[in-house]
Coordinates of C-alpha atoms in Angstrom, one line a residue:
X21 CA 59.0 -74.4 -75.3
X22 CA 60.7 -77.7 -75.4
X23 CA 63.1 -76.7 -73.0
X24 CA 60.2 -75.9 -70.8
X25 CA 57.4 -78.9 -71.1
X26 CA 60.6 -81.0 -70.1
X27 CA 60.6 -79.4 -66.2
X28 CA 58.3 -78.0 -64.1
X29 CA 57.3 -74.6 -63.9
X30 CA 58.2 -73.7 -60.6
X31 CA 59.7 -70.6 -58.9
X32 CA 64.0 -70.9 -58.1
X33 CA 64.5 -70.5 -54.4
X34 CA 66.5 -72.6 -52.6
X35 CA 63.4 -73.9 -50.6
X36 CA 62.0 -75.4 -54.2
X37 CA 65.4 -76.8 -54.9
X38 CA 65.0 -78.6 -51.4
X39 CA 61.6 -79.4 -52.5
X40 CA 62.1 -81.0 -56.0
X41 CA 65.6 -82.8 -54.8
X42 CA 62.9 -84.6 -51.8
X43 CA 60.5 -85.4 -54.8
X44 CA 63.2 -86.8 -56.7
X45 CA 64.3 -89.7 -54.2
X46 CA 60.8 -90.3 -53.4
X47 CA 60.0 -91.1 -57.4
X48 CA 63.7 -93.1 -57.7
X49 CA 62.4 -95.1 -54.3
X50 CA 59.0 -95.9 -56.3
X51 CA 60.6 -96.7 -59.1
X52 CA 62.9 -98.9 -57.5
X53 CA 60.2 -100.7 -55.4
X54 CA 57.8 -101.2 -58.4
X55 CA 60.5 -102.6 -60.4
X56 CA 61.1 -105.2 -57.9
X57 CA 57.2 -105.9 -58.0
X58 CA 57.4 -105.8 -61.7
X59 CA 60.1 -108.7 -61.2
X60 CA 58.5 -110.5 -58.9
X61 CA 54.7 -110.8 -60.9
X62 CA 56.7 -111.5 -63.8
X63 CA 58.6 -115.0 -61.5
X64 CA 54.8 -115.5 -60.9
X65 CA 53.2 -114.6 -64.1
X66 CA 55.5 -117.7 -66.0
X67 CA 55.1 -120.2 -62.8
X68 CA 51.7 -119.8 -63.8
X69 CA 52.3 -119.9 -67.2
X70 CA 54.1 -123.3 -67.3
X71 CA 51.9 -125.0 -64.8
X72 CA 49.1 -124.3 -67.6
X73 CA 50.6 -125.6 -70.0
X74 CA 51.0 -128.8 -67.6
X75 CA 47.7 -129.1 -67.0
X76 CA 46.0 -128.1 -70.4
X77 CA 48.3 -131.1 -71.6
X78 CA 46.9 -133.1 -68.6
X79 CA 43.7 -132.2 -69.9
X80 CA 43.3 -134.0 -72.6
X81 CA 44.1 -137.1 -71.5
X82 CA 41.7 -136.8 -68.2
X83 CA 38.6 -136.0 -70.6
X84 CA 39.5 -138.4 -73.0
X85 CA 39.8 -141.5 -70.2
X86 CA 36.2 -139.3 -69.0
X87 CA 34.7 -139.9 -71.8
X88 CA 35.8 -143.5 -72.3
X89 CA 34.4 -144.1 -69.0
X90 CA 31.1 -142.7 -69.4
X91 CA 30.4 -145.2 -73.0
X92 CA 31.8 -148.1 -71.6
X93 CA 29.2 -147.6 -68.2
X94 CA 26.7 -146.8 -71.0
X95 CA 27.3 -150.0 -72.6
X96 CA 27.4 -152.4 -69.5
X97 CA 24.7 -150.8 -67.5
X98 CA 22.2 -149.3 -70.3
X99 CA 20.8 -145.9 -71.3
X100 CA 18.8 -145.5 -68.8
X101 CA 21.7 -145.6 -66.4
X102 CA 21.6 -141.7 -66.4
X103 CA 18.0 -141.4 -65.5
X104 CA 19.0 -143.9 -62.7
X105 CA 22.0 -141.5 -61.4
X106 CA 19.2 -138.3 -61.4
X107 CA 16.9 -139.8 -59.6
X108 CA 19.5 -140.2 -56.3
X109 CA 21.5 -137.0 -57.2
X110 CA 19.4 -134.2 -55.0
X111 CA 22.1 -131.8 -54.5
X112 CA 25.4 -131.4 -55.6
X113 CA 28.2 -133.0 -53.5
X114 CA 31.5 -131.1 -54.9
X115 CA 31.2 -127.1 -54.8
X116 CA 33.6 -124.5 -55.9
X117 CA 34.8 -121.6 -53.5
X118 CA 37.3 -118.8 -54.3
X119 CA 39.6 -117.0 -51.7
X120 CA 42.3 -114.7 -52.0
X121 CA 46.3 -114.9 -52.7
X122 CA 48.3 -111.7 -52.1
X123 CA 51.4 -111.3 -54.6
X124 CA 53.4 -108.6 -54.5
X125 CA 50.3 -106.6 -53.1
X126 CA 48.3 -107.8 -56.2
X127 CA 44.9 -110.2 -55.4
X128 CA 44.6 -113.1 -57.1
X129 CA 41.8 -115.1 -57.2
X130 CA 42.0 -118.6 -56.1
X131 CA 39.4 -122.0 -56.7
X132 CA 39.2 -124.2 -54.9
X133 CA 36.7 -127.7 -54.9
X134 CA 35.4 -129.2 -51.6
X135 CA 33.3 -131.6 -50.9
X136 CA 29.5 -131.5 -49.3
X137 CA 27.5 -134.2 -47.8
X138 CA 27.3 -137.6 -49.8
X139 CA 25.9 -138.8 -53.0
X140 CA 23.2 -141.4 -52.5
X141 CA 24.5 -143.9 -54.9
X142 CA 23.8 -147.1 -53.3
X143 CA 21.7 -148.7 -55.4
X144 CA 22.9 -147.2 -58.7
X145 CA 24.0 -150.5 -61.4
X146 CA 22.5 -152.4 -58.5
X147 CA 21.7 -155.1 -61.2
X148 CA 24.5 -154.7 -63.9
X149 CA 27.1 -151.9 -64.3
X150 CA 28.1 -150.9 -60.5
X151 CA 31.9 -150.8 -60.8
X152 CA 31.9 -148.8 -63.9
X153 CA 29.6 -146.1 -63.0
X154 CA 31.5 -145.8 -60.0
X155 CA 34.5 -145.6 -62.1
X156 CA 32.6 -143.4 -64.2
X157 CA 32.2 -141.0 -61.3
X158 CA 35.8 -141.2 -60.0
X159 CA 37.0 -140.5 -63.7
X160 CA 34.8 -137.4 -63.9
X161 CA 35.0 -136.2 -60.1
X162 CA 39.0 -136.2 -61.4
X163 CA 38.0 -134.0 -64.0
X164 CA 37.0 -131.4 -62.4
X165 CA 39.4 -131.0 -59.8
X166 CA 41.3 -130.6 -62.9
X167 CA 38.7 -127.9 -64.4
X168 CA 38.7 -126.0 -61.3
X169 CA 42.6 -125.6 -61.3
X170 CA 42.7 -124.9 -64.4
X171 CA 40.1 -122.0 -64.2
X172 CA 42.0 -120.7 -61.0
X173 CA 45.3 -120.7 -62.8
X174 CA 43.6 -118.8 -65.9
X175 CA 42.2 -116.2 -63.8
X176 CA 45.1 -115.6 -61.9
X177 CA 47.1 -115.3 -65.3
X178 CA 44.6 -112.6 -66.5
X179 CA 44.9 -111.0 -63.2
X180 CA 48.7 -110.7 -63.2
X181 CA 48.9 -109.8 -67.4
X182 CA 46.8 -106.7 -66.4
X183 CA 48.8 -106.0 -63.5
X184 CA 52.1 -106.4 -64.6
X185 CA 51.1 -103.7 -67.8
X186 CA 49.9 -101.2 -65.4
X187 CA 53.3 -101.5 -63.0
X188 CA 55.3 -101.5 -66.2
X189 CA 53.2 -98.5 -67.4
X190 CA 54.4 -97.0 -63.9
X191 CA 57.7 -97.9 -63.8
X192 CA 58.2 -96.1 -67.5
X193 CA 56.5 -93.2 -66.9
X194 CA 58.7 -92.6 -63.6
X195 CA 62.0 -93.4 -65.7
X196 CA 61.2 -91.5 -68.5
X197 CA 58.7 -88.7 -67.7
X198 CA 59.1 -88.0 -64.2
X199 CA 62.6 -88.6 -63.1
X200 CA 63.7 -86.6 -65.9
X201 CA 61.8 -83.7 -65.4
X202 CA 62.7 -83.5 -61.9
X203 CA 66.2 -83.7 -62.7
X204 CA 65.6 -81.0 -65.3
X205 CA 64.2 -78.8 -63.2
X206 CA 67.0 -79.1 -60.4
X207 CA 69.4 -78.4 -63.2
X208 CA 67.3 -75.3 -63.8
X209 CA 67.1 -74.1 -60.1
X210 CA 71.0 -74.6 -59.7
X211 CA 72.1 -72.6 -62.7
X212 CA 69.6 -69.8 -62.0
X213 CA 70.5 -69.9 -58.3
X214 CA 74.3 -69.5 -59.2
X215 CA 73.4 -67.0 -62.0
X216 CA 72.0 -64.8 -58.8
X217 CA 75.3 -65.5 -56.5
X218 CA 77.3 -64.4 -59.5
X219 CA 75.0 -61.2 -59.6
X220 CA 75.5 -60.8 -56.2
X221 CA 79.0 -61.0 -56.5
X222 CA 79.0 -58.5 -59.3
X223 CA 77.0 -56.1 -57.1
X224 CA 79.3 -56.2 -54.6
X225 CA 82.2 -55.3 -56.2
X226 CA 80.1 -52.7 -57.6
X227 CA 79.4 -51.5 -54.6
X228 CA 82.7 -52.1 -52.9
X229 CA 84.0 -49.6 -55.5
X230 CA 81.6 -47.3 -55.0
X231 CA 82.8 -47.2 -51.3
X232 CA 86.1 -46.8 -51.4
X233 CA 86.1 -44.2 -54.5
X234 CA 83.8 -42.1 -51.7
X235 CA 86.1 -42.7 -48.9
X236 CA 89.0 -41.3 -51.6
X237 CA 86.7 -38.6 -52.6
X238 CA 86.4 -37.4 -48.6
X239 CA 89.9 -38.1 -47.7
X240 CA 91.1 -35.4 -50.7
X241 CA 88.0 -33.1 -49.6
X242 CA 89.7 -33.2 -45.8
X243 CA 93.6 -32.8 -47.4
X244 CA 92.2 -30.0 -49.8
X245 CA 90.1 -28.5 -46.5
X246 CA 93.3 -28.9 -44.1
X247 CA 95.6 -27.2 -47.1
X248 CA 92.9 -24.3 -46.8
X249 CA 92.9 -24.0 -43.2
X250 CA 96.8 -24.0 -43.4
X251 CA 96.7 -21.6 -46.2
X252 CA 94.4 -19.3 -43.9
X253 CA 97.1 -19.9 -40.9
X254 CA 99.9 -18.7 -43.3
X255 CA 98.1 -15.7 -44.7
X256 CA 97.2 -14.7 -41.6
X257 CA 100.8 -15.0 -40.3
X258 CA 102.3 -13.4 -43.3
X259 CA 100.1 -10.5 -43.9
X260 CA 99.7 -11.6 -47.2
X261 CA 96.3 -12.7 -49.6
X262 CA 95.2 -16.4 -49.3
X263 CA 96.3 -17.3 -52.8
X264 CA 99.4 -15.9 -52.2
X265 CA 100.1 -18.1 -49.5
X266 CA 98.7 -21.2 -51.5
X267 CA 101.5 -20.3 -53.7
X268 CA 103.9 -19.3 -51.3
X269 CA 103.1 -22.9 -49.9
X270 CA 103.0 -25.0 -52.7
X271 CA 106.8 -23.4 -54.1
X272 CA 108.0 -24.8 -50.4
X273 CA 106.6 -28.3 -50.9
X274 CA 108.2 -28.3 -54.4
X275 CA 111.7 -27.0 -52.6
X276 CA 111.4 -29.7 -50.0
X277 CA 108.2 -31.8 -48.7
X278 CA 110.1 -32.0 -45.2
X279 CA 109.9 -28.3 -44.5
X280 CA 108.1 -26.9 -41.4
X281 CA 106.8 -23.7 -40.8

């Protein structure tokens, strides 16, 4: 049973054999072609992994100097500095928008920030605090370019971890499941196909001894009718019975096989 889960279950004919040999260098060409896209999302999958790791380290410093700005525009302009910002802030100037990045036929999602209109900030720390709410804004603006690359790098990393599983899933069950068994089962067709020639040949050898014990068989039939038919001649010839000519005949071709009547 062993023997038998590890092929398919297919009839041997030399059609099939064709059949399974095709399927076999069309799963060696997949398997071949997904290991090269394995590769190629894992060159991509720890690009995107180190630059990460950049910019998480970045990170820290950005939100810290953020924050740093924010209490030290608190302090020079007031708390009611953010009441002041609301008030000119209808909508938002910097938006998000994702796109698209083909890899190795895998889509990864891509954000990126862009900027809408302007922000009426004119009269914001008109009378104290101008310069560091606009450094403020720069410092936090800078944060979330930082954000937004950060979130497009972590989705793309989730994106191509799930990805590169599945291919890898693919790429084992080809080596180990399905190459196999189609290599199994060509191994099975050949040895049943030459189990069948060797019949073959077996039958005909049978059968080639078959003829030529018949065409023995007829050639003593036609001696043995000829020696009767000669037999007849000589009785005839002799006046004597039939089986004493047989005799008479077969004394002479004791005496001498060269002897002519």
């Amino acid at each position: 049973m062993s023997g038998q889960s590890q092929r398919l279950n297919v009839v041997p004919t030399v059609t099939m054999l064709g059949v399974v040999k095709a399927r076999l260098v069309g799963a060696t060409r997949g398997h071949a072609l997904l290991k090269k896209k394995s590769d190629a999302l894992t060159v991509q999958f720890r690009q995107i992994l180190k630059k990460i790791v950049i910019t998480k380290e970045s990170m820290g410093d950005i939100m810290k100097s953020s924050s740093f700005a924010l209490t030290e525009a608190k302090y020079v302009a007031g708390e009611n500095i953010k009441h002041i910002v609301l008030e000119n802030v209808q909508n938002a100037s910097l938006k998000v928008r994702s796109r698209q990045e083909n890899v190795a036929g895998v889509k990864l999602p891509k954000f990126e920030y862009f900027t809408e209109g302007e922000t009426k900030n004119d009269l914001t720390g008109l009378a104290r605090g101008g310069q560091q709410v606009q450094q403020c804004r720069a410092a936090y603006v800078k944060a979330i370019e930082v954000l937004v690359e950060l979130a497009s790098l972590q989705t793309s990393f989730l994106t191509l971890d799930e990805a590169i599983k599945t291919t890898n899933r693919r790429v084992n069950a080809l080596e180990n499941v399905v190459k196999p068994r189609l290599e199994n089962t060509i191994n099975y067709i050949k040895g049943e196909l030459d189990e069948l020639e060797r019949e073959d040949f077996f039958r005909l050898k049978k059968i080639q001894g078959y003829k030529k014990r018949e065409i023995e068989r007829q050639l003593a039939a036609a001696k043995q009718f000829e020696e009767q038919q000669f037999a007849e001649k000589v009785s005839l010839q002799k006046g004597i019975s039939i089986n004493s000519a047989h005799n008479f005949l077969s004394a002479a071709m004791d005496k001498d096989e060269d002897i002519i009547f």
